[in-house]
Amino acid sequence: MNIVIVGAGAMGSRVGSALYKNDYHVQLIDDWEEHVEAIQQNGLMVINEKGKEQVYIPAHLPKDCAGEVDLLIILTKSTKTESMMKSCLHLISERTQVLTLQNGLGNIEVLTKYVSKEQLFVGVTTYSAKLSGPGMVEAFGSGKTEIMDVTGQQKEEAERIIQIFNHSAIHAIISENIIKSIWNKVAFNSVMNPLCTLTKSSAGVIGTYCHFYEIIDPILDEIIKVAEVEGIELNKKYITETIIAALNPSMSGSHLSSMYQDIQRGQPTEIEYLNGALLKKGELNQIPMPYNRLLYHLIKMLERGNGQP
Ligand code: NAD
C-alpha cells in the first residue's frame, strides 16, 4: 500500500514516522524545502518519551513525488489545503483514498472539489506534536483518533484505515458522528487557540486565571448557538471538561498553541477556519457573536503585523 502524507509539519511527521516504522510504505510531502532536505540528508529526528530516534522516511517536495497513491493523508494547515491538493493532483486517481485529519471547518468542502465523496475520509485526533526545527519533531503523549468516511457507505474501507493506525500504535476508532466531533474540536480550538495566542501563554497558565471560566463561557455559548442552527447539538459541559483536561500540564497544558507558533513564524493562522468560519455562519443566521468577533479581529491584527493580508 502506497501511503503519502501531504503536509509533513508536526502532525504529518508524527503520523508518517509512526506508520513508516511499522513497515508501511510511506512518503512525506512538504513545501518547506529546508525541512525536506534535512529529512533527506539525515532522516527525521523523532523525540518522544523513549528518547531520540532518526527515522529514515522518504520526503519530497510535491513536484518530486511520483506514482499512484492508495492513501493520501492530508495534514497541512487548513490555509494550505487547496494549494497542496493542486500540487498533488498527479498522485491521485479514482482509486486513491483521501483522509483529512486537519482541524477547522471547510476542509471537506475544499477536498471534494478534487476527489469524489466516496474517496473521502475524515478524522479528528487528540494526538499532538511540535516541529522543533527542520527535520525534527516532538511527539509526546498519547491520544485518540476518530475516523469515518464522508458518505457513510465505506465503513469497511474506514475500518481498514483504522487498522493501519492501530497497527502503528496510533489509537484509532470509527467515529459515531464525525461531523459532531469536528465541531467539538472547532469549539475547543476557537476558544483556546486565540486566548493562548493573544496572551502568549500556555493553556496551563491561562487556566489558572481566576476569571478564566467567565471568559470562556460566552465564547462557547455563541459557538453552541451557531452549531445548533447547523443541526449539531454541542454539549457545553463536555467541551468545558475537554478544556479543563487540556489545562493539565501532563496533557497539553504546558504547550504553546500552534496558532501562537504560526504567529511567531510569521505564517497565517487557521483563524479563518475556526472563529472566522463560525462568524460567517453566525452572520448567515443573524446570530450575534461579539466575543468570537473580537477574538477573530485581534488574531487578524497580529497576522497583519506579520505582513499577512
Ligand atoms: P505545522 O505548523 O507543524 O506545519 C504546517 C506547515 O508549516 C508544514 O508545511 C511545515 O513544514 C511548515 N512549517 C513549520 N515550521 C516552519 C518553519 N519554521 N518555517 C517554514 N515552514 C514551517 O502543522 P501541524 O501543527 O502539524 O498542523 C497540521 C494540521 O493538523 C492542522 O490542521 C492542525 O490544526 C492539525 N492538528 C495539529 C495538532 C498539533 O499538535 N500540532 C494536533 C491535532 C491537529
Coordinates of C-alpha atoms in Angstrom, one line a residue, residues 57-244:
I57 CA 11.5 8.1 5.9
P58 CA 11.4 9.3 2.3
A59 CA 10.5 13.0 2.0
H60 CA 9.9 15.1 -1.1
L61 CA 8.7 18.5 -2.4
P62 CA 5.3 17.9 -4.0
K63 CA 6.6 18.1 -7.6
D64 CA 9.3 15.4 -6.9
C65 CA 6.9 12.7 -5.6
A66 CA 5.7 10.3 -8.3
G67 CA 3.5 7.2 -8.6
E68 CA -0.1 6.4 -7.9
V69 CA -1.1 6.6 -4.2
D70 CA -3.5 4.4 -2.4
L71 CA -4.0 6.5 0.7
L72 CA -3.3 10.3 0.9
I73 CA -3.4 11.7 4.4
I74 CA -3.8 15.5 4.5
L75 CA -2.1 17.1 7.4
T76 CA -1.3 20.6 6.0
K77 CA -2.7 23.6 7.9
S78 CA -6.2 24.4 6.6
T79 CA -4.8 27.5 5.0
K80 CA -2.9 25.3 2.5
T81 CA -5.4 22.5 1.8
E82 CA -6.3 23.9 -1.6
S83 CA -2.8 24.8 -2.8
M84 CA -1.3 21.4 -1.6
M85 CA -4.1 19.5 -3.3
K86 CA -3.5 21.3 -6.5
S87 CA 0.2 20.4 -6.3
C88 CA -0.6 16.7 -5.6
L89 CA -3.1 16.0 -8.3
H90 CA -0.6 13.9 -10.2
L91 CA -0.6 11.4 -7.3
I92 CA -4.4 11.0 -7.2
S93 CA -6.5 8.6 -9.2
E94 CA -10.1 7.5 -8.8
R95 CA -8.8 4.7 -6.6
T96 CA -6.9 6.9 -4.2
Q97 CA -8.5 7.3 -0.7
V98 CA -8.0 10.7 0.9
L99 CA -8.1 11.2 4.6
T100 CA -8.0 14.6 6.3
L101 CA -7.1 14.8 10.0
Q102 CA -6.9 18.6 9.9
N103 CA -8.6 21.0 12.4
G104 CA -11.2 23.5 11.4
L105 CA -14.3 23.9 9.2
G106 CA -14.2 23.9 5.4
N107 CA -11.6 21.3 4.6
I108 CA -14.2 18.7 3.4
E109 CA -15.7 21.3 1.0
V110 CA -12.2 22.1 -0.4
L111 CA -11.3 18.4 -0.8
T112 CA -14.5 17.5 -2.6
K113 CA -13.5 19.9 -5.4
Y114 CA -10.7 17.5 -6.2
V115 CA -11.9 14.0 -5.2
S116 CA -15.3 12.3 -5.0
K117 CA -17.1 12.0 -1.7
E118 CA -16.8 8.2 -2.0
Q119 CA -13.0 8.6 -1.8
L120 CA -13.0 10.9 1.2
F121 CA -12.4 10.0 4.8
V122 CA -12.4 12.4 7.7
G123 CA -10.8 12.2 11.1
V124 CA -10.3 14.2 14.3
T125 CA -7.3 13.5 16.5
T126 CA -6.3 14.5 20.1
Y127 CA -2.7 13.5 19.5
S128 CA -0.4 16.5 19.4
A129 CA 3.1 17.2 18.1
K130 CA 5.5 20.1 17.5
L131 CA 8.2 20.7 14.9
S132 CA 11.2 21.9 16.8
G133 CA 13.2 22.7 13.7
P134 CA 13.8 21.3 10.2
G135 CA 13.8 17.5 10.3
M136 CA 12.9 17.4 14.0
V137 CA 9.5 16.5 15.6
E138 CA 8.5 16.3 19.2
A139 CA 5.8 13.6 19.6
F140 CA 5.0 13.3 23.2
G141 CA 1.8 11.9 24.8
S142 CA -0.9 9.8 23.5
G143 CA -4.5 10.4 22.3
K144 CA -7.4 9.2 20.3
T145 CA -8.2 9.5 16.6
E146 CA -11.7 9.1 15.3
I147 CA -12.1 8.3 11.6
M148 CA -15.2 8.0 9.3
D149 CA -16.0 8.0 5.6
V150 CA -17.9 11.0 4.3
T151 CA -20.8 9.1 2.6
G152 CA -21.4 6.6 5.4
Q153 CA -21.2 3.9 2.7
Q154 CA -17.5 3.0 3.0
K155 CA -17.3 1.7 6.6
E156 CA -15.2 -1.3 5.7
E157 CA -12.6 1.0 4.0
A158 CA -12.6 3.2 7.0
E159 CA -12.0 0.2 9.2
R160 CA -9.0 -0.7 7.0
I161 CA -7.5 2.7 7.6
I162 CA -8.1 2.4 11.3
Q163 CA -6.3 -0.9 11.3
I164 CA -3.2 0.8 9.8
F165 CA -3.3 3.4 12.5
N166 CA -3.8 1.0 15.4
H167 CA -1.1 -1.3 14.0
S168 CA 1.2 1.7 14.1
A169 CA 0.4 2.5 17.8
I170 CA -1.8 5.4 17.0
H171 CA -5.1 4.7 18.8
A172 CA -7.9 5.0 16.3
I173 CA -11.6 4.2 16.3
I174 CA -14.6 4.5 13.9
S175 CA -16.5 7.7 14.7
E176 CA -20.1 7.5 15.6
N177 CA -20.7 11.1 14.4
I178 CA -17.6 12.6 12.8
I179 CA -19.2 16.0 12.0
K180 CA -20.1 16.5 15.7
S181 CA -16.5 15.5 16.7
I182 CA -15.2 18.1 14.2
W183 CA -17.4 20.7 15.7
N184 CA -16.4 19.8 19.3
K185 CA -12.7 20.2 18.3
V186 CA -13.6 23.5 16.4
A187 CA -15.3 24.8 19.6
F188 CA -12.2 23.8 21.7
N189 CA -9.7 25.3 19.3
S190 CA -11.8 28.5 18.8
V191 CA -11.7 29.2 22.5
M192 CA -8.2 28.0 23.4
N193 CA -6.1 28.9 20.4
P194 CA -6.9 32.6 20.2
L195 CA -6.8 33.1 24.0
C196 CA -3.4 31.3 24.3
T197 CA -2.0 33.3 21.3
L198 CA -3.2 36.7 22.5
T199 CA -1.8 36.1 26.0
K200 CA 1.4 34.4 24.7
S201 CA 0.7 31.8 27.3
S202 CA 0.2 28.0 27.5
A203 CA -3.2 26.5 28.3
G204 CA -2.0 25.6 31.8
V205 CA -1.1 29.3 32.5
I206 CA -4.4 30.9 31.3
G207 CA -6.4 28.2 33.1
T208 CA -5.0 29.4 36.4
Y209 CA -6.5 32.9 35.9
C210 CA -9.3 33.4 38.4
H211 CA -11.8 34.7 35.8
F212 CA -10.9 32.1 33.1
Y213 CA -14.4 30.4 33.1
E214 CA -16.1 33.8 33.0
I215 CA -14.2 34.4 29.7
I216 CA -14.7 31.1 28.0
D217 CA -18.4 30.8 28.9
P218 CA -19.8 33.4 26.5
I219 CA -17.4 32.4 23.7
L220 CA -18.7 28.9 23.9
D221 CA -22.4 30.0 24.2
E222 CA -22.0 31.7 20.8
I223 CA -20.4 28.7 19.2
I224 CA -23.1 26.4 20.5
K225 CA -25.9 28.6 19.1
V226 CA -24.2 28.5 15.6
A227 CA -23.8 24.8 15.8
E228 CA -27.5 24.4 16.7
V229 CA -28.7 26.2 13.6
E230 CA -26.4 23.9 11.6
G231 CA -28.2 20.9 13.2
I232 CA -25.4 20.0 15.5
E233 CA -26.1 19.7 19.2
L234 CA -23.0 20.5 21.2
N235 CA -22.7 19.8 24.9
K236 CA -21.2 22.7 26.8
K237 CA -20.3 20.6 29.8
Y238 CA -18.4 18.1 27.5
I239 CA -16.5 20.9 25.8
T240 CA -15.7 22.6 29.1
E241 CA -14.4 19.3 30.5
T242 CA -12.2 18.8 27.4
I243 CA -10.8 22.3 28.0
I244 CA -10.2 21.6 31.7

